[in-house]
CSV table of C-alpha atoms in Angstrom, one decimal:
chain,number,residue,atom,x,y,z
A,9,UNK,CA,-0.1,-15.4,-22.3
A,10,UNK,CA,-1.4,-18.9,-21.9
A,11,UNK,CA,-4.8,-18.3,-20.2
A,12,UNK,CA,-7.7,-17.0,-22.2
A,13,UNK,CA,-8.6,-14.5,-19.4
A,14,UNK,CA,-5.2,-13.0,-19.5
A,15,UNK,CA,-5.3,-12.7,-23.3
A,16,UNK,CA,-8.6,-10.8,-22.9
A,17,UNK,CA,-7.1,-8.5,-20.3
A,18,UNK,CA,-4.2,-7.6,-22.6
A,19,UNK,CA,-6.6,-6.9,-25.5
A,20,UNK,CA,-8.8,-4.7,-23.2
A,21,UNK,CA,-5.9,-2.3,-22.7
A,22,UNK,CA,-5.1,-2.1,-26.4
A,23,UNK,CA,-2.3,-4.7,-26.7
A,24,UNK,CA,-2.0,-7.3,-29.4
A,25,UNK,CA,-2.3,-10.5,-27.4
A,26,UNK,CA,-0.6,-13.7,-28.6
A,27,UNK,CA,-1.4,-17.2,-27.2
A,28,UNK,CA,2.1,-18.4,-26.2
A,29,UNK,CA,3.4,-21.2,-24.0
A,30,UNK,CA,7.2,-20.8,-24.1
A,31,UNK,CA,7.6,-24.6,-23.4
A,32,UNK,CA,5.9,-25.4,-26.8
A,33,UNK,CA,8.2,-24.9,-29.8
A,34,UNK,CA,5.2,-24.8,-32.2
A,35,UNK,CA,3.6,-22.0,-30.3
A,36,UNK,CA,6.9,-20.1,-30.1
A,37,UNK,CA,7.3,-20.5,-33.9
A,38,UNK,CA,3.7,-19.3,-34.5
A,39,UNK,CA,4.1,-16.3,-32.3
A,40,UNK,CA,7.4,-15.3,-34.0
A,41,UNK,CA,5.6,-15.6,-37.4
A,42,UNK,CA,2.8,-13.4,-36.2
A,43,UNK,CA,5.2,-10.7,-35.1
A,44,UNK,CA,7.0,-10.9,-38.5
A,45,UNK,CA,3.7,-10.7,-40.3
A,46,UNK,CA,2.7,-7.5,-38.5
A,47,UNK,CA,5.5,-5.8,-40.4
A,48,UNK,CA,6.5,-3.4,-37.6
A,49,UNK,CA,9.8,-5.1,-36.6
A,50,UNK,CA,10.6,-5.8,-33.0
A,51,UNK,CA,12.6,-3.6,-30.6
A,52,UNK,CA,12.2,-5.2,-27.2
A,53,UNK,CA,11.8,-8.7,-25.8
A,54,UNK,CA,11.1,-9.3,-22.1
A,55,UNK,CA,11.3,-12.8,-20.8
A,56,UNK,CA,8.7,-12.7,-18.1
A,57,UNK,CA,7.4,-16.3,-18.2
A,58,UNK,CA,8.4,-18.1,-15.0
A,59,UNK,CA,7.4,-20.8,-12.6
A,60,UNK,CA,8.5,-21.5,-9.0
A,61,UNK,CA,8.4,-24.4,-6.6
A,62,UNK,CA,9.5,-25.3,-3.1
A,63,UNK,CA,10.6,-28.6,-1.6
A,64,UNK,CA,13.8,-30.2,-0.3
A,65,UNK,CA,15.9,-31.7,-3.1
A,66,UNK,CA,15.2,-35.4,-2.4
A,67,UNK,CA,11.5,-34.7,-2.9
A,68,UNK,CA,11.9,-33.3,-6.4
A,69,UNK,CA,11.1,-35.9,-9.2
A,70,UNK,CA,13.1,-35.5,-12.4
A,71,UNK,CA,10.0,-34.5,-14.3
A,72,UNK,CA,9.3,-31.6,-12.0
A,73,UNK,CA,12.9,-30.2,-12.3
A,74,UNK,CA,12.8,-30.6,-16.0
A,75,UNK,CA,9.5,-28.8,-16.3
A,76,UNK,CA,10.7,-25.9,-14.2
A,77,UNK,CA,13.9,-25.5,-16.3
A,78,UNK,CA,11.8,-25.8,-19.5
A,79,UNK,CA,10.0,-22.6,-18.6
A,80,UNK,CA,12.6,-20.6,-16.7
A,81,UNK,CA,15.7,-21.4,-18.8
A,82,UNK,CA,14.9,-23.2,-22.1
A,83,UNK,CA,11.9,-20.9,-22.7
A,84,UNK,CA,14.0,-17.7,-22.9
A,85,UNK,CA,16.5,-19.5,-25.0
A,86,UNK,CA,14.1,-20.8,-27.6
A,87,UNK,CA,12.1,-17.5,-27.8
A,88,UNK,CA,15.2,-15.4,-28.2
A,89,UNK,CA,16.4,-17.6,-31.0
A,90,UNK,CA,13.0,-17.4,-32.8
A,91,UNK,CA,12.9,-13.6,-32.6
A,92,UNK,CA,16.6,-12.9,-33.0
A,93,UNK,CA,16.5,-11.9,-36.7
A,94,UNK,CA,14.0,-9.1,-35.9
A,95,UNK,CA,16.1,-7.9,-32.9
A,96,UNK,CA,19.3,-7.9,-34.9
A,97,UNK,CA,17.6,-5.8,-37.6
A,98,UNK,CA,16.4,-3.2,-35.0
A,99,UNK,CA,19.5,-3.4,-32.8
A,100,UNK,CA,17.0,-4.0,-30.1
A,101,UNK,CA,17.1,-5.1,-26.5
A,102,UNK,CA,16.4,-8.2,-24.5
A,103,UNK,CA,15.4,-8.2,-20.8
A,104,UNK,CA,15.3,-11.3,-18.6
A,105,UNK,CA,13.3,-11.4,-15.4
A,106,UNK,CA,15.7,-13.2,-13.0
A,107,UNK,CA,15.6,-13.2,-9.3
A,108,UNK,CA,17.7,-12.6,-6.2
A,109,UNK,CA,17.7,-16.4,-6.3
A,110,UNK,CA,20.0,-16.1,-9.2
A,111,UNK,CA,22.8,-15.2,-6.8
A,112,UNK,CA,21.8,-17.0,-3.6
A,113,UNK,CA,20.0,-20.1,-2.6
A,114,UNK,CA,18.5,-21.7,0.6
A,115,UNK,CA,16.9,-24.9,1.7
A,116,UNK,CA,13.6,-25.7,-0.1
A,117,UNK,CA,14.4,-23.4,-3.0
A,118,UNK,CA,17.0,-25.6,-4.8
A,119,UNK,CA,15.6,-26.2,-8.2
A,120,UNK,CA,14.1,-22.7,-8.5
A,121,UNK,CA,17.4,-21.0,-7.6
A,122,UNK,CA,19.3,-23.5,-9.9
A,123,UNK,CA,17.2,-22.3,-12.8
A,124,UNK,CA,17.7,-18.6,-11.9
A,125,UNK,CA,21.4,-19.2,-11.6
A,126,UNK,CA,21.3,-20.7,-15.1
A,127,UNK,CA,19.3,-17.7,-16.4
A,128,UNK,CA,22.1,-15.4,-15.1
A,129,UNK,CA,24.7,-17.3,-17.1
A,130,UNK,CA,22.4,-17.3,-20.1
A,131,UNK,CA,21.9,-13.6,-20.0
A,132,UNK,CA,25.6,-12.8,-19.4
A,133,UNK,CA,26.7,-15.0,-22.3
A,134,UNK,CA,23.9,-13.6,-24.6
A,135,UNK,CA,25.0,-10.1,-23.7
A,136,UNK,CA,28.6,-10.8,-24.8
A,137,UNK,CA,27.6,-12.6,-28.0
A,138,UNK,CA,25.1,-9.9,-29.1
A,139,UNK,CA,26.9,-6.8,-28.1
A,140,UNK,CA,29.0,-6.7,-31.3
A,141,UNK,CA,25.7,-6.8,-33.2
A,142,UNK,CA,24.3,-3.8,-31.3
A,143,UNK,CA,21.7,-5.8,-29.3
A,144,UNK,CA,21.7,-5.1,-25.5
A,145,UNK,CA,20.8,-7.7,-22.9
A,146,UNK,CA,19.9,-7.1,-19.3
A,147,UNK,CA,18.7,-9.2,-16.4
A,148,UNK,CA,16.5,-7.8,-13.6
A,149,UNK,CA,16.7,-9.4,-10.1
A,150,UNK,CA,13.5,-8.8,-8.2
A,151,UNK,CA,13.0,-10.0,-4.6
A,152,UNK,CA,9.5,-11.0,-3.4
A,153,UNK,CA,6.8,-9.6,-5.7
A,154,UNK,CA,3.0,-9.8,-5.5
A,155,UNK,CA,2.3,-12.3,-8.3
A,156,UNK,CA,0.4,-15.5,-8.7
A,157,UNK,CA,3.5,-17.7,-8.8
A,158,UNK,CA,2.8,-19.1,-5.3
A,159,UNK,CA,-0.8,-19.9,-6.0
A,160,UNK,CA,0.0,-21.4,-9.4
A,161,UNK,CA,2.5,-23.8,-7.8
A,162,UNK,CA,0.6,-24.6,-4.6
A,163,UNK,CA,-0.6,-28.1,-5.6
A,164,UNK,CA,2.8,-29.3,-6.7
A,165,UNK,CA,4.5,-27.7,-3.6
A,166,UNK,CA,2.1,-29.5,-1.2
A,167,UNK,CA,2.6,-32.8,-3.0
A,168,UNK,CA,6.4,-32.6,-2.8
A,169,UNK,CA,6.3,-31.7,0.9
A,170,UNK,CA,3.9,-34.5,1.7
A,171,UNK,CA,6.1,-37.0,-0.2
A,172,UNK,CA,9.4,-36.0,1.3
A,173,UNK,CA,11.3,-39.1,2.5
A,174,UNK,CA,13.0,-39.5,5.9
A,175,UNK,CA,15.0,-38.1,7.5
A,176,UNK,CA,13.9,-34.9,5.8
A,177,UNK,CA,10.2,-35.4,6.3
A,178,UNK,CA,10.0,-33.6,9.7
A,179,UNK,CA,11.3,-30.4,8.2
A,180,UNK,CA,9.0,-30.8,5.2
A,181,UNK,CA,6.0,-31.2,7.5
A,182,UNK,CA,6.9,-28.0,9.3
A,183,UNK,CA,7.2,-26.2,6.0
A,184,UNK,CA,3.8,-27.7,4.8
A,185,UNK,CA,2.2,-26.4,8.0
A,186,UNK,CA,3.6,-22.9,7.3
A,187,UNK,CA,2.4,-23.0,3.7
A,188,UNK,CA,-1.1,-24.0,4.8
A,189,UNK,CA,-1.2,-21.6,7.7
A,190,UNK,CA,0.6,-18.5,6.6
A,191,UNK,CA,1.4,-15.9,9.3
A,192,UNK,CA,0.0,-12.4,8.7
A,193,UNK,CA,2.5,-9.7,7.8
A,194,UNK,CA,3.5,-7.8,11.0
A,195,UNK,CA,3.9,-4.3,9.7
A,196,UNK,CA,5.5,-3.0,12.9
A,197,UNK,CA,8.3,-5.6,12.7
A,198,UNK,CA,11.4,-5.3,10.5
A,199,UNK,CA,11.4,-7.3,7.3
A,200,UNK,CA,13.0,-10.7,7.5
A,201,UNK,CA,12.8,-14.1,5.9
A,202,UNK,CA,9.7,-14.8,8.0
A,203,UNK,CA,8.2,-11.3,7.6
A,204,UNK,CA,8.5,-10.5,3.9
A,205,UNK,CA,7.0,-7.4,2.3
A,206,UNK,CA,6.2,-8.2,-1.3
A,207,UNK,CA,6.8,-5.4,-3.8
A,208,UNK,CA,4.2,-4.3,-6.3
A,209,UNK,CA,4.7,-5.6,-9.9
A,210,UNK,CA,4.8,-1.9,-11.0
A,211,UNK,CA,8.2,-1.6,-9.4
A,212,UNK,CA,9.6,-4.4,-11.6
A,213,UNK,CA,7.8,-3.0,-14.6
A,214,UNK,CA,9.5,0.4,-14.1
A,215,UNK,CA,12.9,-1.3,-13.9
A,216,UNK,CA,12.2,-3.3,-17.1
A,217,UNK,CA,11.2,-0.1,-18.9
A,218,UNK,CA,14.4,1.6,-17.8
A,219,UNK,CA,16.4,-1.4,-19.2
A,220,UNK,CA,14.6,-1.2,-22.5
A,221,UNK,CA,15.0,2.5,-23.0
A,222,UNK,CA,18.1,3.7,-21.1
């Protein structure tokens, strides 16, 4: 984890918590060294780090797109490579947390779904390359899940929507209004793009556990 509070929560439930930002090669190397030093090997690796973001494509600066890909695509690549010797030794398993956005896209979701499409290709290629060595690779495609991804990206989302150039600015203003004035969930209505029921993270965890042990 990156945040001290999250590291403390992991330690409180008996986990060995490592400070790790997958965008920082030095931290990736240090975490891999700690796992090796523990002397217990490594059976499973779950790529759970991920960031999101919304905004029409003309509103996305290069730096924002690069930052998103650094976490969602390059992070799994560099962490897998750092831990690969241990996974090969154990004939272990790798699970990527993808998204339904790895197969579909829609306006305002371009860079995020681009990164998840890329993660699909990464996982598929990694599976083929590692299968002869006995290492299995899976990717899980959740839909909407109750996490902090929206709150974590709120400042950047609002900035992009506010800076959207014409003739796209009218649609961006409408999206910004919806972001700042969310409609309450209408339990009696069918689920739709505008009435989404977010899954509990435990449902994703159960699927990841199946992928690690099946």
